[in-house]
mmCIF file of N, CA, C and O in Angstrom:
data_model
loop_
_atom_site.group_PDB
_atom_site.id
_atom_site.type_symbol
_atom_site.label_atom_id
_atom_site.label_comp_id
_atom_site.label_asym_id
_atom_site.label_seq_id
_atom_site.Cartn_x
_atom_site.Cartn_y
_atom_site.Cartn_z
ATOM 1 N N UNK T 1 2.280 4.505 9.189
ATOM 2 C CA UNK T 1 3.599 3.947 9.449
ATOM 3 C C UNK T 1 3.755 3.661 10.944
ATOM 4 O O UNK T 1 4.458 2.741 11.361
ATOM 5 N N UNK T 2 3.177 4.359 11.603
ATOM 6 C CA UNK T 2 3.430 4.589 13.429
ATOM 7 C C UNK T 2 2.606 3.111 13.849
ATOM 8 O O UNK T 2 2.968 2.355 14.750
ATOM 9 N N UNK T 3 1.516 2.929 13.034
ATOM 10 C CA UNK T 3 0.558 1.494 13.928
ATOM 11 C C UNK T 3 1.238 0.467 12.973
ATOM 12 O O UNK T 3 1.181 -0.688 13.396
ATOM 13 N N UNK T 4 1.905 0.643 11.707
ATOM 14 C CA UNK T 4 2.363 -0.566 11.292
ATOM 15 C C UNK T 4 3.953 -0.888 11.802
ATOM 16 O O UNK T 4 4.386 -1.807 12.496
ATOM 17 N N UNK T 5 4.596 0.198 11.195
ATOM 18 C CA UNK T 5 5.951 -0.901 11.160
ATOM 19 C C UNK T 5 6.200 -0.462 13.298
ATOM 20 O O UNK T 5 6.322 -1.630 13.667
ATOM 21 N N UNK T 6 6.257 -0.053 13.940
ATOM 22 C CA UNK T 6 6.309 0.449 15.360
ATOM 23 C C UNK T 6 5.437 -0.086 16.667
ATOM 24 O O UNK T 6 5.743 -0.446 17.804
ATOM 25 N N UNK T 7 4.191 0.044 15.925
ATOM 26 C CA UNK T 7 3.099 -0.316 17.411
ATOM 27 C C UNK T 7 2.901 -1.634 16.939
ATOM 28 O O UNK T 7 3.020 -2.374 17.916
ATOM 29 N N UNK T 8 2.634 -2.354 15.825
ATOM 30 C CA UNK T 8 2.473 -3.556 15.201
ATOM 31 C C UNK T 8 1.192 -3.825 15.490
ATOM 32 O O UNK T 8 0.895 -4.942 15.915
ATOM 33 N N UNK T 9 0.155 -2.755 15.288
ATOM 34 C CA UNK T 9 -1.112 -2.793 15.297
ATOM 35 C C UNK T 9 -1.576 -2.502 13.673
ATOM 36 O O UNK T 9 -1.708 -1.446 13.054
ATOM 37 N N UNK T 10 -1.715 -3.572 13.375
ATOM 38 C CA UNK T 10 -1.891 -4.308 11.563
ATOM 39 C C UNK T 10 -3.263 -4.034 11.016
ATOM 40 O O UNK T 10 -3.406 -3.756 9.825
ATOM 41 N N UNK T 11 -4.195 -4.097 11.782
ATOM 42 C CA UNK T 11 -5.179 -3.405 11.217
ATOM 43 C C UNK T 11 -5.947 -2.252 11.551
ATOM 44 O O UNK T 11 -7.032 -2.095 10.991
ATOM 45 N N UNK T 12 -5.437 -1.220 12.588
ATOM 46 C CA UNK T 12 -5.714 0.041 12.344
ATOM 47 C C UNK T 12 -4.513 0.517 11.391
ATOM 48 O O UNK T 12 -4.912 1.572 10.898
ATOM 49 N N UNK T 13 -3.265 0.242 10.914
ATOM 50 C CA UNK T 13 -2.611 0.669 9.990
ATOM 51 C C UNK T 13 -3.426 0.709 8.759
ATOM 52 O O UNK T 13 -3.704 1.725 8.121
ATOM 53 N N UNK T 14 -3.830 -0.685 8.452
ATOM 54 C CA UNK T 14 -4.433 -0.878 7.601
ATOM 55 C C UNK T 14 -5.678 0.035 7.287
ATOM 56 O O UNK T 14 -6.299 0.049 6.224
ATOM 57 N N UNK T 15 -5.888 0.677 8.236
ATOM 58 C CA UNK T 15 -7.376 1.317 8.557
ATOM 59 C C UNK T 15 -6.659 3.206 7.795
ATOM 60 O O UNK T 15 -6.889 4.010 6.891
ATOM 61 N N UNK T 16 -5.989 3.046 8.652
ATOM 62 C CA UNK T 16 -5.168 4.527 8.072
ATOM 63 C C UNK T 16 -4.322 4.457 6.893
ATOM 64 O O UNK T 16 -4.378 5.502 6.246
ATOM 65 N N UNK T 17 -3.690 3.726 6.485
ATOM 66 C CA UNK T 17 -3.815 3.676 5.100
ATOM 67 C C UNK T 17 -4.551 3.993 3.886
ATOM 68 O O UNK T 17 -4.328 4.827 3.008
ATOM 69 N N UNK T 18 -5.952 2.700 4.112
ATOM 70 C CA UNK T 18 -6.818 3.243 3.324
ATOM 71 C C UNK T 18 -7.493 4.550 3.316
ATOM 72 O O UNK T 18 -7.971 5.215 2.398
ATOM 73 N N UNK T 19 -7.377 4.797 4.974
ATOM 74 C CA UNK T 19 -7.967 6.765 4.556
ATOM 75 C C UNK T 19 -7.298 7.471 3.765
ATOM 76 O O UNK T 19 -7.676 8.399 3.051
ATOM 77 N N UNK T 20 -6.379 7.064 3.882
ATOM 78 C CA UNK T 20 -4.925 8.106 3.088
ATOM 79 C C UNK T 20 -5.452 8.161 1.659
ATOM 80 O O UNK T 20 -5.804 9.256 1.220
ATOM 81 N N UNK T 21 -5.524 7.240 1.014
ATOM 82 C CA UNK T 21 -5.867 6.958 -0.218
ATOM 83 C C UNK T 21 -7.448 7.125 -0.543
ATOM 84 O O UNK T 21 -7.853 7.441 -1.662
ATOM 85 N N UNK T 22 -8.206 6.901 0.455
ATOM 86 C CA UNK T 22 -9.323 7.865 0.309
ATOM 87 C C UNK T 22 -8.983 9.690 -0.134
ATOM 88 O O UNK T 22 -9.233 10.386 -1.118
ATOM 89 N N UNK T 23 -8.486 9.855 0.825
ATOM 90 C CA UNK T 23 -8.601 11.074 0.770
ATOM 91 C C UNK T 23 -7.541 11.890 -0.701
ATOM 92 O O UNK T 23 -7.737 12.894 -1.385
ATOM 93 N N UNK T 24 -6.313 10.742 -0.676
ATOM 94 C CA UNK T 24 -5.472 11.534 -2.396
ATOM 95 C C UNK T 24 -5.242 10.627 -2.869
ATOM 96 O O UNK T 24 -4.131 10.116 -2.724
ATOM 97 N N UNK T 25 -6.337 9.991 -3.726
ATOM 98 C CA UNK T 25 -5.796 8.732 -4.674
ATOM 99 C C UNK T 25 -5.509 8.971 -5.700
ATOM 100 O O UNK T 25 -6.042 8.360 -6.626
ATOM 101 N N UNK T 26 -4.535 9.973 -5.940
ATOM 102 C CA UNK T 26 -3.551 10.029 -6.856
ATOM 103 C C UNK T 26 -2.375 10.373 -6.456
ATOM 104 O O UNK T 26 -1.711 11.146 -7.147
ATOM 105 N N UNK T 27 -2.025 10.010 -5.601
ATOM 106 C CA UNK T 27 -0.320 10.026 -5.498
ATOM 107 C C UNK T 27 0.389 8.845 -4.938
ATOM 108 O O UNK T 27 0.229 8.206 -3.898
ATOM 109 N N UNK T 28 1.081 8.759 -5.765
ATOM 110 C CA UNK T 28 1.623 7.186 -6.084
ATOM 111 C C UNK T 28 1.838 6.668 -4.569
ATOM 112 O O UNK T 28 1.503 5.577 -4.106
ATOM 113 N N UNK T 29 2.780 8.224 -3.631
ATOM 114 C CA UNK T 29 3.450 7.065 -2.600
ATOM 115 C C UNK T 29 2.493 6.379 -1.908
ATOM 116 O O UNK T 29 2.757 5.199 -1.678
ATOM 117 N N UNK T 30 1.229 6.900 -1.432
ATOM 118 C CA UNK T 30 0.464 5.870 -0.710
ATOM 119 C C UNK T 30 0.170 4.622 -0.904
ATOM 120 O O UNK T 30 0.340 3.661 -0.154
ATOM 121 N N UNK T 31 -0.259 4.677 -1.897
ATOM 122 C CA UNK T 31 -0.416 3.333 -2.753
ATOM 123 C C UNK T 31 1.020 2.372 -2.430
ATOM 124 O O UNK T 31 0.859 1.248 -1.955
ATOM 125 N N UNK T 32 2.393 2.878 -2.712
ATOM 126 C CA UNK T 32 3.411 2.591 -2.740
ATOM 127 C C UNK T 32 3.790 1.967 -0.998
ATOM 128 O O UNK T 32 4.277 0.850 -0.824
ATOM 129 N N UNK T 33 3.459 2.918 0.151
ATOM 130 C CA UNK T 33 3.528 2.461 1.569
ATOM 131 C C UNK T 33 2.577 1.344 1.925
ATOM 132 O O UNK T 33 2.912 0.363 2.589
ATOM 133 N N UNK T 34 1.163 1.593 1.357
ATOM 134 C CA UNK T 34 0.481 0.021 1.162
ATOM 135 C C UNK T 34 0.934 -1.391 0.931
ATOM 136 O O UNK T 34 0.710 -2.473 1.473
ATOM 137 N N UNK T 35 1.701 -0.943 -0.139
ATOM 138 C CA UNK T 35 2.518 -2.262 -1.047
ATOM 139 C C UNK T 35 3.297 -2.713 0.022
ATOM 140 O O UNK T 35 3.238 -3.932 0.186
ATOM 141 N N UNK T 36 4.132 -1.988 0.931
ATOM 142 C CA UNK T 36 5.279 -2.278 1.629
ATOM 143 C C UNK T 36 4.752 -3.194 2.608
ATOM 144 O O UNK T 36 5.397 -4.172 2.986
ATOM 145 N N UNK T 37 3.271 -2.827 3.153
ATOM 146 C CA UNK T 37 3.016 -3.313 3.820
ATOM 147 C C UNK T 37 2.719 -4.370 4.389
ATOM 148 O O UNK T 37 2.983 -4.948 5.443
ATOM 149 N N UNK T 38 1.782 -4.599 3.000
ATOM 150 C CA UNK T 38 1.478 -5.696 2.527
ATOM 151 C C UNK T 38 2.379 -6.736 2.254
ATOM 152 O O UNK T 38 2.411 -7.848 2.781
ATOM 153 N N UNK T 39 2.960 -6.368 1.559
ATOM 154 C CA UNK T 39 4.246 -7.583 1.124
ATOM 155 C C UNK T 39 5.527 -8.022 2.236
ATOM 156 O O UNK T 39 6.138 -9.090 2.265
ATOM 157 N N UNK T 40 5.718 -6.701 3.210
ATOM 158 C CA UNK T 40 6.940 -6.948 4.108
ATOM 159 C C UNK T 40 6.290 -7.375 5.352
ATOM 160 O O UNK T 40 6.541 -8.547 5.635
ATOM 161 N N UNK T 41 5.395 -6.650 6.317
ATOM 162 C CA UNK T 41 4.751 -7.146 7.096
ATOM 163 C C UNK T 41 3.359 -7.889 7.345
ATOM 164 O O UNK T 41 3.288 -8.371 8.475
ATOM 165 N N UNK T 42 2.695 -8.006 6.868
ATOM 166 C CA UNK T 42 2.061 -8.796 6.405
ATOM 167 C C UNK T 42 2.053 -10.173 5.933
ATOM 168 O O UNK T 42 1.631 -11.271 6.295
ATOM 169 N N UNK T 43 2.761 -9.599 4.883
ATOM 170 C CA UNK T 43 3.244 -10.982 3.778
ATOM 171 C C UNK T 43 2.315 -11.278 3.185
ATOM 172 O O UNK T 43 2.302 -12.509 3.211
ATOM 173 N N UNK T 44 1.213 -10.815 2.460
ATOM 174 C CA UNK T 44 0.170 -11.111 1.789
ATOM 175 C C UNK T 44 -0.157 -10.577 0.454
ATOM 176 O O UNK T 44 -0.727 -9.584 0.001
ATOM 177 N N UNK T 45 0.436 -11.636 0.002
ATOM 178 C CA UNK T 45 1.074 -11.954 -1.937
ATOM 179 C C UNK T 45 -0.614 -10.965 -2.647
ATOM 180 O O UNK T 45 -0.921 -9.931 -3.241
ATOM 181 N N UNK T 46 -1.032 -11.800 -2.235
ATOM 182 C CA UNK T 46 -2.858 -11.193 -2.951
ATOM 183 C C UNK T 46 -2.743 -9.760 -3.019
ATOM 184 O O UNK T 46 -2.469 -9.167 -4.062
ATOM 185 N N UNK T 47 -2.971 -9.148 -1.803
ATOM 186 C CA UNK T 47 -3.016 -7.487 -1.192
ATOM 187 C C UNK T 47 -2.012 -6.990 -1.847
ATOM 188 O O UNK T 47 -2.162 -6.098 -2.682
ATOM 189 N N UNK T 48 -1.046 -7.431 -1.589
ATOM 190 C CA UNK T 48 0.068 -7.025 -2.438
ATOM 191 C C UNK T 48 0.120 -6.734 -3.816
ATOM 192 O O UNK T 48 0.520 -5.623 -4.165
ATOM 193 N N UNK T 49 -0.285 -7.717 -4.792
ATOM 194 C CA UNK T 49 -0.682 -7.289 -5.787
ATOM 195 C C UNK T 49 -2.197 -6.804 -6.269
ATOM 196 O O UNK T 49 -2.331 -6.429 -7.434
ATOM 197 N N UNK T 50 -2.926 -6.809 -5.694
ATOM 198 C CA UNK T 50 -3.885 -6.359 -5.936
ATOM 199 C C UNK T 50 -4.023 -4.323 -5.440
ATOM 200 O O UNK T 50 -4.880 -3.618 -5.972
ATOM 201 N N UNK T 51 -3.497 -4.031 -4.895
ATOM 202 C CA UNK T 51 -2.746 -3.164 -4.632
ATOM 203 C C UNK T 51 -2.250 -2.295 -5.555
ATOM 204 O O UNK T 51 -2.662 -1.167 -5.821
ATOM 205 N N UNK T 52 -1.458 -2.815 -5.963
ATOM 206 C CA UNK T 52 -0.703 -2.235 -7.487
ATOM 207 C C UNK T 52 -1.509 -2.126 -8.466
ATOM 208 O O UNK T 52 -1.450 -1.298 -9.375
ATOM 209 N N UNK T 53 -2.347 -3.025 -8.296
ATOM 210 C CA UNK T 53 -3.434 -3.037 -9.253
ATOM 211 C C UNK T 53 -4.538 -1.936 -9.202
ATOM 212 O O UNK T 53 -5.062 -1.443 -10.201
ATOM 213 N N UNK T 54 -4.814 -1.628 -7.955
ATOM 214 C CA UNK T 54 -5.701 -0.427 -7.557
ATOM 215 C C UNK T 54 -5.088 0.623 -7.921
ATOM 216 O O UNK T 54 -5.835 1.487 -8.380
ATOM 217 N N UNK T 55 -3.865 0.905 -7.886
ATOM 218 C CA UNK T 55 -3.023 2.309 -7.959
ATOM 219 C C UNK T 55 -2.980 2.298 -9.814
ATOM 220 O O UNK T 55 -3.280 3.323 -10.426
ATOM 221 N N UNK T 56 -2.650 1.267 -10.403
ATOM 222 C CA UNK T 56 -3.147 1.683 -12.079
ATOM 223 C C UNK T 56 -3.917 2.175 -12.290
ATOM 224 O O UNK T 56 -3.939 3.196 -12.978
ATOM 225 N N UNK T 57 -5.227 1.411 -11.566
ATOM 226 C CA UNK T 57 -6.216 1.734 -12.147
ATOM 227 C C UNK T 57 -6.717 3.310 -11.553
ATOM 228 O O UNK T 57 -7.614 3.863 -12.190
ATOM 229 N N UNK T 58 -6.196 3.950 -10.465
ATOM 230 C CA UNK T 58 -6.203 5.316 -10.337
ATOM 231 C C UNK T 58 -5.397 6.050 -10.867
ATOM 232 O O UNK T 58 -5.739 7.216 -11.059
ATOM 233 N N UNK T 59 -3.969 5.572 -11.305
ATOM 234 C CA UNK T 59 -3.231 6.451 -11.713
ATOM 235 C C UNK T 59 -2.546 5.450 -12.674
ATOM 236 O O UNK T 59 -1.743 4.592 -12.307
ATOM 237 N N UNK T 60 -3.130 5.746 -14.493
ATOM 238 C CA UNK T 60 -2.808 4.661 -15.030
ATOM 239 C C UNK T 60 -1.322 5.229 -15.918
ATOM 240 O O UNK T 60 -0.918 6.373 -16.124
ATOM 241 N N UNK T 61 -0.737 3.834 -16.325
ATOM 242 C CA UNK T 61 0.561 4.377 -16.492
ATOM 243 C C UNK T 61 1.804 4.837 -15.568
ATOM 244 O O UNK T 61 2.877 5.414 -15.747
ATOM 245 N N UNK T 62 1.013 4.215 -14.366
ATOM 246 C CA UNK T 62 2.823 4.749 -13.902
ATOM 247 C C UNK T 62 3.526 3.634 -13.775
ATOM 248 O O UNK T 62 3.154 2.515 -13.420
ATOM 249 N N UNK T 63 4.619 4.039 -14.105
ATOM 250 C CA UNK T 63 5.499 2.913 -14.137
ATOM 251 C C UNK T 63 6.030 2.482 -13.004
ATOM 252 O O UNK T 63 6.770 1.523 -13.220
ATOM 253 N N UNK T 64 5.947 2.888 -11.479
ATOM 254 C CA UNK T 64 6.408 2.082 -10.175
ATOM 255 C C UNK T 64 5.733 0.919 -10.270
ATOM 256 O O UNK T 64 6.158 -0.235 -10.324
ATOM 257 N N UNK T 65 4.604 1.358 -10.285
ATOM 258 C CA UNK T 65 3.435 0.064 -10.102
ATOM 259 C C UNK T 65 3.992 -0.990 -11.348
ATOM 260 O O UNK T 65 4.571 -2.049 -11.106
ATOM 261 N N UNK T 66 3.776 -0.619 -12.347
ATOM 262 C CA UNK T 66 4.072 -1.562 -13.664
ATOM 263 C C UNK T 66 5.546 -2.144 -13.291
ATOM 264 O O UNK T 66 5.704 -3.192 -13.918
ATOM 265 N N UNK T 67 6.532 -1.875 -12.597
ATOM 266 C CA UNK T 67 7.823 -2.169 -12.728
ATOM 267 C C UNK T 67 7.474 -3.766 -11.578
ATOM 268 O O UNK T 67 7.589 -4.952 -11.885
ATOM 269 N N UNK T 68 6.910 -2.965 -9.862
ATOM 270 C CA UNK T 68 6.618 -4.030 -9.289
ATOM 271 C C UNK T 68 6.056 -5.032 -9.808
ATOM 272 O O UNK T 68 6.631 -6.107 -9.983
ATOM 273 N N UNK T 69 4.657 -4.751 -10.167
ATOM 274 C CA UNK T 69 4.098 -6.105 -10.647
ATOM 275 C C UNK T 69 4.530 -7.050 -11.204
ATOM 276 O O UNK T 69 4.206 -8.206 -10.933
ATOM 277 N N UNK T 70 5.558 -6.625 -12.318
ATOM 278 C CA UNK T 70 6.684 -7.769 -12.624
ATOM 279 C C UNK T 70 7.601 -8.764 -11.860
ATOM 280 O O UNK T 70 8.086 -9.865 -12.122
ATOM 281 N N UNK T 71 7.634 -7.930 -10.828
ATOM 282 C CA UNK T 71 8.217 -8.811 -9.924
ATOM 283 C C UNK T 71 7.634 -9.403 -8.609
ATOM 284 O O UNK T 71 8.197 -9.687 -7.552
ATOM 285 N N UNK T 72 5.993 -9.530 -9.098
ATOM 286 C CA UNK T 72 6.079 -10.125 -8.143
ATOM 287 C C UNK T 72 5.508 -12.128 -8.805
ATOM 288 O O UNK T 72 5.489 -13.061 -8.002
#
C-alpha cells in the first residue's frame, strides 16, 4: 500500500504484492488489495481481471471474487 497508493512507485508495489500472496495465498484480502490496484491505479482491465481469476482458482468459491467479476 505504502509504494502504491503514497510513493507511486507501481512496480515495486507490484513487486510486494505479489510476495504477499506468495507467501498466504489463501486469504482473500490480498488478492482483493491487488484488484484495487490494478483497476484504480493502474487501470489495467486485463490484471484486473485476471486477478480475480487467480484468487478462484486459489481459493475457489468465494464469492468477493465471483461478485467482482461480474462487474467488470
Amino acid at each position: 500500500v505504502l509504494y502504491g497508493d503514497y510513493l507511486k512507485n507501481y512496480p515495486k508495489a507490484e513487486e510486494y504484492y505479489r510476495m504477499a500472496l506468495t507467501l498466504d495465498p489463501k486469504t482473500p484480502y490480498r488478492y482483493l488489495r491487488l484488484f484495487e490496484f490494478y483497476r484504480y491505479l493502474l487501470k489495467d482491465s486485463a490484471k484486473t481481471k485476471a486477478i480475480l481469476e487467480e484468487g478462484l482458482r486459489a481459493i475457489p468459491g468465494e464469492m468477493s471474487f465471483t461478485s467482482l467479476l461480474e462487474t467488470l
